[in-house]
PDB file of N, CA and C in Angstrom:
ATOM      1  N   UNK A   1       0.846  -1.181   0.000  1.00  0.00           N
ATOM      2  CA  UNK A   1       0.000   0.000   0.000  1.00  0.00           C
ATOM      3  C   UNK A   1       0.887   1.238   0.000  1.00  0.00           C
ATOM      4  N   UNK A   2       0.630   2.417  -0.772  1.00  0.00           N
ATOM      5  CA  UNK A   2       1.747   3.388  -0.914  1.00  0.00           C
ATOM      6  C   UNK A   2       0.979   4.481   0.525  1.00  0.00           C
ATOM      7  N   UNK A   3       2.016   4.713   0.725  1.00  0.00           N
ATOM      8  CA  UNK A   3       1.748   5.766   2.123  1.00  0.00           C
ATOM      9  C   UNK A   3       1.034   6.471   2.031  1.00  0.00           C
ATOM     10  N   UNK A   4       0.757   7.213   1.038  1.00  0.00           N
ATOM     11  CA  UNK A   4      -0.286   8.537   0.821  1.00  0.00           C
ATOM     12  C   UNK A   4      -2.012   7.274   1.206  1.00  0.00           C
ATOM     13  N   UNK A   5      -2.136   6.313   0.424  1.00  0.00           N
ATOM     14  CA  UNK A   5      -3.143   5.488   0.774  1.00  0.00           C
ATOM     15  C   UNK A   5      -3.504   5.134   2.299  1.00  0.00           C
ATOM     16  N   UNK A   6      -1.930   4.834   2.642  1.00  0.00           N
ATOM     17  CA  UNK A   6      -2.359   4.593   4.107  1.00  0.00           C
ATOM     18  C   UNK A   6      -2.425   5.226   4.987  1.00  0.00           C
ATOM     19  N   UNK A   7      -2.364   6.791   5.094  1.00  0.00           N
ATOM     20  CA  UNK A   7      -2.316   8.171   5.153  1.00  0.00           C
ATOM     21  C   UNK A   7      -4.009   7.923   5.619  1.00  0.00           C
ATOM     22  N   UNK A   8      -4.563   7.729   4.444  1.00  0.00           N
ATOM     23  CA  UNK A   8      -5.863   8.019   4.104  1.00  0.00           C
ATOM     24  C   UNK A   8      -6.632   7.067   4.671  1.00  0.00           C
ATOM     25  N   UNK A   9      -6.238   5.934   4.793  1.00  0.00           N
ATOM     26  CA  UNK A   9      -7.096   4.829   5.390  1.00  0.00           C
ATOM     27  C   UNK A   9      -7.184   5.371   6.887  1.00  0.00           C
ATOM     28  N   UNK A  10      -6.300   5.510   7.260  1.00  0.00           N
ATOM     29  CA  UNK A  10      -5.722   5.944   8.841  1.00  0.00           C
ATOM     30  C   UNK A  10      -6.634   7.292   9.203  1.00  0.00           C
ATOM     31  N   UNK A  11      -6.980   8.286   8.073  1.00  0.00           N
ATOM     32  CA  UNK A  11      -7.833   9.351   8.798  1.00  0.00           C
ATOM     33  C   UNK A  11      -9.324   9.071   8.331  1.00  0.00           C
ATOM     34  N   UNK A  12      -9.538   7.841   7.626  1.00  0.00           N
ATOM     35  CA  UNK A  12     -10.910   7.709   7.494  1.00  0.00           C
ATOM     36  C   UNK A  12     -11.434   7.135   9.098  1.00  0.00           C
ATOM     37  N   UNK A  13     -10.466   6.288   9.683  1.00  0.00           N
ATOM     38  CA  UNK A  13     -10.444   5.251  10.424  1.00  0.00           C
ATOM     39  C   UNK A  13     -10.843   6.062  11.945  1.00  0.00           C
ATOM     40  N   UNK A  14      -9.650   6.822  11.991  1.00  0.00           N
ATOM     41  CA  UNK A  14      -9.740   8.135  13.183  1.00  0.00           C
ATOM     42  C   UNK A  14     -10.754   8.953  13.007  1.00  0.00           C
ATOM     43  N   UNK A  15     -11.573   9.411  11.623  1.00  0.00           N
ATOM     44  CA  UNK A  15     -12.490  10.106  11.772  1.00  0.00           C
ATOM     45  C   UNK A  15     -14.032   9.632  12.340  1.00  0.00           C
ATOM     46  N   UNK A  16     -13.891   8.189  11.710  1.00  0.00           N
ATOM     47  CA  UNK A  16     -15.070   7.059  12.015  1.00  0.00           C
ATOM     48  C   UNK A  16     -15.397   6.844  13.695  1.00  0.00           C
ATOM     49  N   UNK A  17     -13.993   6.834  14.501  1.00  0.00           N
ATOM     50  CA  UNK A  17     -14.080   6.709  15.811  1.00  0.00           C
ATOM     51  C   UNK A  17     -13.750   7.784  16.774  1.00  0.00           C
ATOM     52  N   UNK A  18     -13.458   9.233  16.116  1.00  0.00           N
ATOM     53  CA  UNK A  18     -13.283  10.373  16.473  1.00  0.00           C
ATOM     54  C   UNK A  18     -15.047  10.992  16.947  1.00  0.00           C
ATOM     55  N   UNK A  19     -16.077  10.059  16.910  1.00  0.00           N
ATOM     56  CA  UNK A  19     -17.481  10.677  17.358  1.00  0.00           C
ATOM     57  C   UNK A  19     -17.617  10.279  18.859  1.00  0.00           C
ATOM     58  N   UNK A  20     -16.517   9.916  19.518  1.00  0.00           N
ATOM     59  CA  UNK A  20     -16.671   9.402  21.351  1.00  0.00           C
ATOM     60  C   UNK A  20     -15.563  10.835  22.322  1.00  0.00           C
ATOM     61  N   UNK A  21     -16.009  10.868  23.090  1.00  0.00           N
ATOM     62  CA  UNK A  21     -15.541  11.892  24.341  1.00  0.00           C
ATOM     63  C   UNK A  21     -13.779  11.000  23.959  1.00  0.00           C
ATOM     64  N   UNK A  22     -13.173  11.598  24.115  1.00  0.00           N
ATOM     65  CA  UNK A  22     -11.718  10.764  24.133  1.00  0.00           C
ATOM     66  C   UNK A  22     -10.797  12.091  24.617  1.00  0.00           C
ATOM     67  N   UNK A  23      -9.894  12.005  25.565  1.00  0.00           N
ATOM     68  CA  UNK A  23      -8.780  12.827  25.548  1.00  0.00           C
ATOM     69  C   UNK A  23      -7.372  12.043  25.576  1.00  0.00           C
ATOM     70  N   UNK A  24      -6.597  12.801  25.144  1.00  0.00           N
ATOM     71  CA  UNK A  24      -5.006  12.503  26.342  1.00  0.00           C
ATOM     72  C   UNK A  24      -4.297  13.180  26.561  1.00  0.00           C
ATOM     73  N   UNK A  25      -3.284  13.241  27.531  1.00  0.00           N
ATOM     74  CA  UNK A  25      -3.058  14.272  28.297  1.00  0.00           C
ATOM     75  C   UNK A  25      -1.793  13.910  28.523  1.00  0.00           C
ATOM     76  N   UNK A  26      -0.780  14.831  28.330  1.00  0.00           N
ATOM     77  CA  UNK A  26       0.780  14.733  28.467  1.00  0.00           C
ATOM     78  C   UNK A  26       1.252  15.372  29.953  1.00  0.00           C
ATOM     79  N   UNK A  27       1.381  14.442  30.564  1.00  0.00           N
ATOM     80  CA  UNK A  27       2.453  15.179  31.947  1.00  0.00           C
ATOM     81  C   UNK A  27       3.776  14.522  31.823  1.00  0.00           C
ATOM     82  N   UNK A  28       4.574  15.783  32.409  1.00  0.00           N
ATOM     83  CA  UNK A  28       6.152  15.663  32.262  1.00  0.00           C
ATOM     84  C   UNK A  28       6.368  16.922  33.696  1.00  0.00           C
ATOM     85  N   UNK A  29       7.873  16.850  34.340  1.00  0.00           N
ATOM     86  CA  UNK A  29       7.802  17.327  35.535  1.00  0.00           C
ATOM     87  C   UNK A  29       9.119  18.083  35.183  1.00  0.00           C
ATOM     88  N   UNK A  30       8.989  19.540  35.706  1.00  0.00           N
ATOM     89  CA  UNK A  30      10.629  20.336  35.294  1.00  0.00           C
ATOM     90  C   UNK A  30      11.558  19.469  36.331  1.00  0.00           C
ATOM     91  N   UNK A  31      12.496  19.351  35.867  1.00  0.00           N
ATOM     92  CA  UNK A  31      13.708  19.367  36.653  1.00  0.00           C
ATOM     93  C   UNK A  31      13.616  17.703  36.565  1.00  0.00           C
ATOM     94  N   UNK A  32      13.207  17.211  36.256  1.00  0.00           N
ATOM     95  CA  UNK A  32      12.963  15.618  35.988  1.00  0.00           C
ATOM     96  C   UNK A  32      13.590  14.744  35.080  1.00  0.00           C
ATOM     97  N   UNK A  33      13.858  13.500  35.146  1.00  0.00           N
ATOM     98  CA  UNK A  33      15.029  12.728  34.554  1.00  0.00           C
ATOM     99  C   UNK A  33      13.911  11.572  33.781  1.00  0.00           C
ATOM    100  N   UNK A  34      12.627  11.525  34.236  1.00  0.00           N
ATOM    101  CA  UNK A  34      12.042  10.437  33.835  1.00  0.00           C
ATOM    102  C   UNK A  34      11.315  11.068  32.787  1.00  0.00           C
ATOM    103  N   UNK A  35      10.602   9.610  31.925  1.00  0.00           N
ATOM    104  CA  UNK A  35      10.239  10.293  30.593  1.00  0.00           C
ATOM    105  C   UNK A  35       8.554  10.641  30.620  1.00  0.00           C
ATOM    106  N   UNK A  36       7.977  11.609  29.901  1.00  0.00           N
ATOM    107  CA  UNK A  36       6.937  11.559  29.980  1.00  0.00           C
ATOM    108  C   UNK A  36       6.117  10.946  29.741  1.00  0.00           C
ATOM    109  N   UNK A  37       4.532  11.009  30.960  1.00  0.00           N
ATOM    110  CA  UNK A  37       3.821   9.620  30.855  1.00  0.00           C
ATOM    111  C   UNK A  37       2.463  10.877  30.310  1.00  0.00           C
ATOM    112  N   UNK A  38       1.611   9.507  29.851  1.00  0.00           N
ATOM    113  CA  UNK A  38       0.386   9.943  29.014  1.00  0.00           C
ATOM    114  C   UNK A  38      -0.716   9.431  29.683  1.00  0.00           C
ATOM    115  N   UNK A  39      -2.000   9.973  29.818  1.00  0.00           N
ATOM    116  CA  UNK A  39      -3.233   9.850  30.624  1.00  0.00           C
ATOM    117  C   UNK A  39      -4.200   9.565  29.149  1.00  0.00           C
ATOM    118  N   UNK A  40      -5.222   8.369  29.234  1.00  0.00           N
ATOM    119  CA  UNK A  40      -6.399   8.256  28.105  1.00  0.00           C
ATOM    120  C   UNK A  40      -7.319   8.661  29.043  1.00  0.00           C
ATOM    121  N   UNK A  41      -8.104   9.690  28.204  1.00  0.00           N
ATOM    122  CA  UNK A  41      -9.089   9.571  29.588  1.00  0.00           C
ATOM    123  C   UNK A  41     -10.824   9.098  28.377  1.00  0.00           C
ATOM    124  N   UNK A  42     -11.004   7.788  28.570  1.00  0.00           N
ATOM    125  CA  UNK A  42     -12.766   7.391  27.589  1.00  0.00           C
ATOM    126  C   UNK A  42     -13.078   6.298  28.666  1.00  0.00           C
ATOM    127  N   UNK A  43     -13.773   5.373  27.306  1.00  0.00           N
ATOM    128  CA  UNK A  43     -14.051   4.204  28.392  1.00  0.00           C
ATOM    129  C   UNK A  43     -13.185   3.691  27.396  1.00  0.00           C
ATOM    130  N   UNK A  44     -13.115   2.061  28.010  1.00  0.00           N
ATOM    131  CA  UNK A  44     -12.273   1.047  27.474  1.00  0.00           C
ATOM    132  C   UNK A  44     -12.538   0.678  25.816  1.00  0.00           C
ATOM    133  N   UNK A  45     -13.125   0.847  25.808  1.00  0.00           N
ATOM    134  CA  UNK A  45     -13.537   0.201  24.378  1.00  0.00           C
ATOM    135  C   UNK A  45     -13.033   1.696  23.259  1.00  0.00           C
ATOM    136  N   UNK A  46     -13.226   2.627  23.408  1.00  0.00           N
ATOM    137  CA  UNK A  46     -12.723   3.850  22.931  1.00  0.00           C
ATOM    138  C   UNK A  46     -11.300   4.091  22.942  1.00  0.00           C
ATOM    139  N   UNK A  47     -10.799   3.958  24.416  1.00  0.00           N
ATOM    140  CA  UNK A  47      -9.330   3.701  24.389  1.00  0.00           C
ATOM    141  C   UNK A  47      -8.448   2.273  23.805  1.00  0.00           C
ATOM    142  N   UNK A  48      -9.207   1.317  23.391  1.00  0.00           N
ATOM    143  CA  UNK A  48      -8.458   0.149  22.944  1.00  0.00           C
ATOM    144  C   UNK A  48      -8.340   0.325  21.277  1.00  0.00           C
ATOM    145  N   UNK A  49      -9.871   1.243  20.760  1.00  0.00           N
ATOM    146  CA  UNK A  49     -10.159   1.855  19.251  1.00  0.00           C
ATOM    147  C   UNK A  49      -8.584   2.547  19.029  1.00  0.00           C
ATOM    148  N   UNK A  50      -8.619   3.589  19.951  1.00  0.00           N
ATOM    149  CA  UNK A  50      -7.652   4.712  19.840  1.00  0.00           C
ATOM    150  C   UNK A  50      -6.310   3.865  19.946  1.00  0.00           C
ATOM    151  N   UNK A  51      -5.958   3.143  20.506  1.00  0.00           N
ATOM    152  CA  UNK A  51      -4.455   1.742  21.028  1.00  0.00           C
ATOM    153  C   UNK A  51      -4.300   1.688  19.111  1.00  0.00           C
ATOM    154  N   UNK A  52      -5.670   1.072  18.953  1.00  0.00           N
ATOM    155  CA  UNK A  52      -5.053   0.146  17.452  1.00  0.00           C
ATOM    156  C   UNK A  52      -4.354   1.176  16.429  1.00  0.00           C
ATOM    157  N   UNK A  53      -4.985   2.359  16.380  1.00  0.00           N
ATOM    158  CA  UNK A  53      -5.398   3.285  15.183  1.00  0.00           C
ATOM    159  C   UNK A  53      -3.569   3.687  15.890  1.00  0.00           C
ATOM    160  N   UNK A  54      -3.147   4.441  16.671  1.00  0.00           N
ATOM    161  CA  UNK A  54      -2.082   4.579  17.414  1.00  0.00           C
ATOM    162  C   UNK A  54      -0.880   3.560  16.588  1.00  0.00           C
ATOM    163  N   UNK A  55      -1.151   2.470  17.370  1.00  0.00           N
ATOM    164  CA  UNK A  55       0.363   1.141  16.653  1.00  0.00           C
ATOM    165  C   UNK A  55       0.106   1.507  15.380  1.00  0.00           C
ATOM    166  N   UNK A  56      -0.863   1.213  14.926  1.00  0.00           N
ATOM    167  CA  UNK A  56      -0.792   1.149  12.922  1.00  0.00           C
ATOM    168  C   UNK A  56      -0.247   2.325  12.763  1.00  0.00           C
ATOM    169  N   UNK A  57      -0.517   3.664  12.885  1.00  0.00           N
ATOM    170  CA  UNK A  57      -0.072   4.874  12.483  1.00  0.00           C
ATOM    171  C   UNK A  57       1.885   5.209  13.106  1.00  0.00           C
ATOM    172  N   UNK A  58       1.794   4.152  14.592  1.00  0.00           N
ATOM    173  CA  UNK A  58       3.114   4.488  14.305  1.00  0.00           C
ATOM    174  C   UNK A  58       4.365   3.683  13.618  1.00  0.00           C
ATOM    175  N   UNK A  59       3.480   2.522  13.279  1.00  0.00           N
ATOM    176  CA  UNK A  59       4.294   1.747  12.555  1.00  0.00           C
ATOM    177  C   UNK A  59       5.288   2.165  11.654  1.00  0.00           C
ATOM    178  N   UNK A  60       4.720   3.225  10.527  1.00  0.00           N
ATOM    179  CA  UNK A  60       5.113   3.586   9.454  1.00  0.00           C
ATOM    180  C   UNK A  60       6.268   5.121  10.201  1.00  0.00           C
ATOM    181  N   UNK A  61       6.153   5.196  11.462  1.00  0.00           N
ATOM    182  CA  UNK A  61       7.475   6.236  11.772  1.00  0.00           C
ATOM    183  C   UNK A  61       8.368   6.224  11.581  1.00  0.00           C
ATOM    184  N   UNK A  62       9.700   7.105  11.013  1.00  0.00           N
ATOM    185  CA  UNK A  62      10.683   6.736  10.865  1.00  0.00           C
ATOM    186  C   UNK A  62      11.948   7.630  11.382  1.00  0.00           C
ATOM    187  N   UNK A  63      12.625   7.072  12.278  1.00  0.00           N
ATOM    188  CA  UNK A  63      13.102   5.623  12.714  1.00  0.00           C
ATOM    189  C   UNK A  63      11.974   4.626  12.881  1.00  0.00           C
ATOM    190  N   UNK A  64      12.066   3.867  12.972  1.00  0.00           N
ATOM    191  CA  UNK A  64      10.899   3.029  13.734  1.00  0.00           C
ATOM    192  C   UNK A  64      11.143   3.320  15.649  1.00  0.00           C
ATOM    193  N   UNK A  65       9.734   3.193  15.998  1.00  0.00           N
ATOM    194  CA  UNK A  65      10.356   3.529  17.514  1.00  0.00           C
ATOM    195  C   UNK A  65      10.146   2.109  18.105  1.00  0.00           C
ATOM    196  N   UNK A  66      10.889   2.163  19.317  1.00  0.00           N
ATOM    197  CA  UNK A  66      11.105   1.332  20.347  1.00  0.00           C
ATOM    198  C   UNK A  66      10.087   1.275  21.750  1.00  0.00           C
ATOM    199  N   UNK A  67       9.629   0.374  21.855  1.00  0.00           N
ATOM    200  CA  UNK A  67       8.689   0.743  22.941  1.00  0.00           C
ATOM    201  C   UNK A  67       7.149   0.286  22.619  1.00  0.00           C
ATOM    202  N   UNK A  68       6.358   1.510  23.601  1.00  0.00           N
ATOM    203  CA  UNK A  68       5.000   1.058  23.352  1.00  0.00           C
ATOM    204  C   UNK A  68       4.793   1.851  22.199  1.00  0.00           C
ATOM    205  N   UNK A  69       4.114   1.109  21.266  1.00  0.00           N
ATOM    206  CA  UNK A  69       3.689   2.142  19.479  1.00  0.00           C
ATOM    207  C   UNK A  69       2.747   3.638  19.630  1.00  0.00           C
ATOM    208  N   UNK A  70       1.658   3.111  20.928  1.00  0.00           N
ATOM    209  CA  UNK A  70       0.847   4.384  20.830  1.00  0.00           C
ATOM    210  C   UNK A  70       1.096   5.134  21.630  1.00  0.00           C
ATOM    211  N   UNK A  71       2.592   5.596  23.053  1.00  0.00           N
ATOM    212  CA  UNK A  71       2.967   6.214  23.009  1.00  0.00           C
ATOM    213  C   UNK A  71       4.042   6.771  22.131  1.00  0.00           C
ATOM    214  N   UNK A  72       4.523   6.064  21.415  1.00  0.00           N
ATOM    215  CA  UNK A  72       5.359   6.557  20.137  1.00  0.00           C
ATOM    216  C   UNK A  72       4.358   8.097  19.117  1.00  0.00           C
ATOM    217  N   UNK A  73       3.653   7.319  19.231  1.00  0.00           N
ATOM    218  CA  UNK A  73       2.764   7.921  18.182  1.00  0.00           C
ATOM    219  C   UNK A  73       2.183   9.409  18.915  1.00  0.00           C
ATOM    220  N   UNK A  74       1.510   9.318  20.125  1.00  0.00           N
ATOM    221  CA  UNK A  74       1.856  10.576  20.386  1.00  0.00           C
ATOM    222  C   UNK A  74       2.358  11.567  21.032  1.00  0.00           C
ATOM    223  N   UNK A  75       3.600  11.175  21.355  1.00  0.00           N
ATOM    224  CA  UNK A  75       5.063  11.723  21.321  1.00  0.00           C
ATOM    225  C   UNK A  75       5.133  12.571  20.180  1.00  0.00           C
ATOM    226  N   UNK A  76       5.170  11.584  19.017  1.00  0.00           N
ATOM    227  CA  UNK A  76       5.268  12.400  17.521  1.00  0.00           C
ATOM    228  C   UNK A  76       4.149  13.686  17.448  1.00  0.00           C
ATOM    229  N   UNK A  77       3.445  13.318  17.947  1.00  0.00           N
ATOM    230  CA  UNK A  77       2.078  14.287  17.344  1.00  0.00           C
ATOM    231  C   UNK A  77       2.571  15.355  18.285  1.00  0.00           C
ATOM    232  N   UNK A  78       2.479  15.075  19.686  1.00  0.00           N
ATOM    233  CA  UNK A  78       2.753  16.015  20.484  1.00  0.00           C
ATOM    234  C   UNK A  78       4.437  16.595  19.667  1.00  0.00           C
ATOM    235  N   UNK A  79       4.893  16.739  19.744  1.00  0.00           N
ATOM    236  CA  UNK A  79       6.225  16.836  18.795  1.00  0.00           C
ATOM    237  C   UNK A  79       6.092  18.032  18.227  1.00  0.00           C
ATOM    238  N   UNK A  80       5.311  16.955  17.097  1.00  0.00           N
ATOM    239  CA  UNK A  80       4.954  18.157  15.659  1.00  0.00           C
ATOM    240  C   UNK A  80       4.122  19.531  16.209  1.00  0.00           C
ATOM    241  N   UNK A  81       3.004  19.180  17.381  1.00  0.00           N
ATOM    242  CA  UNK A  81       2.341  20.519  17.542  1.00  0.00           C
ATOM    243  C   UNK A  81       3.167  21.407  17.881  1.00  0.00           C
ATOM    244  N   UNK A  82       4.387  21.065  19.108  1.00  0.00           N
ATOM    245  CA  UNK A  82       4.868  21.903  19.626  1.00  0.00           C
ATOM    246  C   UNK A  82       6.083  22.574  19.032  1.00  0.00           C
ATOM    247  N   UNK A  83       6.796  22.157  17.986  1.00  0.00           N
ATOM    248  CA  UNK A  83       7.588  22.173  17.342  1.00  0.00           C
ATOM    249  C   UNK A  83       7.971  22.021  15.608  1.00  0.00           C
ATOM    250  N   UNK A  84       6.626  21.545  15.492  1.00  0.00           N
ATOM    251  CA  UNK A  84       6.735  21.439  14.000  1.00  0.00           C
ATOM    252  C   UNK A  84       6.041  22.308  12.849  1.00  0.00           C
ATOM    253  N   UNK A  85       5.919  22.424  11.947  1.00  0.00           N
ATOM    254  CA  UNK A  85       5.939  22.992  10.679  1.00  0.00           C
ATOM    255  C   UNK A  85       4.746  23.692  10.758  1.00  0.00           C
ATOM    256  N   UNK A  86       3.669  22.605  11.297  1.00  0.00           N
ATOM    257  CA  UNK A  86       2.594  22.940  11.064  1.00  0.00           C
ATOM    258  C   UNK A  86       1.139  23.505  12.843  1.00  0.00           C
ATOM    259  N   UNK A  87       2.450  24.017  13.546  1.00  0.00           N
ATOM    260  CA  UNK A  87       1.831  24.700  14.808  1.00  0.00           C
ATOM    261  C   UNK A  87       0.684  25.089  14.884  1.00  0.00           C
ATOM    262  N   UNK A  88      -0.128  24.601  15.813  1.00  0.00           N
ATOM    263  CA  UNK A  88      -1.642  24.887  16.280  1.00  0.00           C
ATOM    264  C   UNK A  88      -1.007  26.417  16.868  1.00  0.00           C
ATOM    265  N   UNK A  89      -2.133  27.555  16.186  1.00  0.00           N
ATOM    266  CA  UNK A  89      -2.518  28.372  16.716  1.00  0.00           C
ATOM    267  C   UNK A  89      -2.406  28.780  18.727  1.00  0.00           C
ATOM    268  N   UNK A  90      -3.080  27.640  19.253  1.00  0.00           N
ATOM    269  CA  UNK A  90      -3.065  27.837  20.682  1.00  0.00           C
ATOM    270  C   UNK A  90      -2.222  27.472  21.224  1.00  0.00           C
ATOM    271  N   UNK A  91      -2.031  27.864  22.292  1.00  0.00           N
ATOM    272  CA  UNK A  91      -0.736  27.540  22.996  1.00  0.00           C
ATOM    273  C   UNK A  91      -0.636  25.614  23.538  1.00  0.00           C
ATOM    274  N   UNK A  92       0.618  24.989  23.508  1.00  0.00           N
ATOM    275  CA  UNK A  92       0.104  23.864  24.542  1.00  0.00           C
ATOM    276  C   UNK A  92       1.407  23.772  25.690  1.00  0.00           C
ATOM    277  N   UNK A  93       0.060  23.428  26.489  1.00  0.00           N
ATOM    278  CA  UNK A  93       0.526  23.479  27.785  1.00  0.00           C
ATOM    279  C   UNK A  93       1.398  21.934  28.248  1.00  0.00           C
ATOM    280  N   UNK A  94       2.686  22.143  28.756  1.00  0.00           N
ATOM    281  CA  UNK A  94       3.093  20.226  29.117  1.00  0.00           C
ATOM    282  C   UNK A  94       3.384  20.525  30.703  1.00  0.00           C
ATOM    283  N   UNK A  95       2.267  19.459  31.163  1.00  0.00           N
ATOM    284  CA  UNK A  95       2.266  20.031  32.585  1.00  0.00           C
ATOM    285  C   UNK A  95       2.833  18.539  33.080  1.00  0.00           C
TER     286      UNK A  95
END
């Protein structure tokens, strides 16, 4: 499958299950050595939706990462907002 396809499969997929309450939430601590941990906050079945869509999307990262895939994945995202090309307007907060 060429990437732009699976690009596309991936935001049909997220948009299909993007109709449930879902958050997540990045805490990280100043002065701290450990790495940052991530909060889902749905019910289970929403957060296991969000798990799959997560590994598949970070599969295709490159490097490939090490670890758990769907914090890989948004690491990256968180990443790109805060730092990348394409910056959200609002501020984000890493508490």
């Amino acid at each position: 499958m060429a990437k732009s396809d699976f690009w596309q499969d991936l935001a049909t997929s997220f948009k299909a299950s993007s109709r449930y309450d879902f958050s997540a939430n990045r805490h990280s601590y100043l002065n701290s050595s450990t790495e940052p941990t991530w909060s889902l906050n749905s019910t289970s079945s929403v957060i296991a939706e969000f798990d799959a869509l997560a590994r598949r999307a970070a599969s295709m990262l490159e490097p490939s990462p090490i670890g758990d895939l769907a914090i890989a994945w948004l690491e990256a995202l968180w990443y790109e907002a805060t730092h990348g090309a394409v910056r959200s307007a609002s501020e984000v907060l890493d508490l």
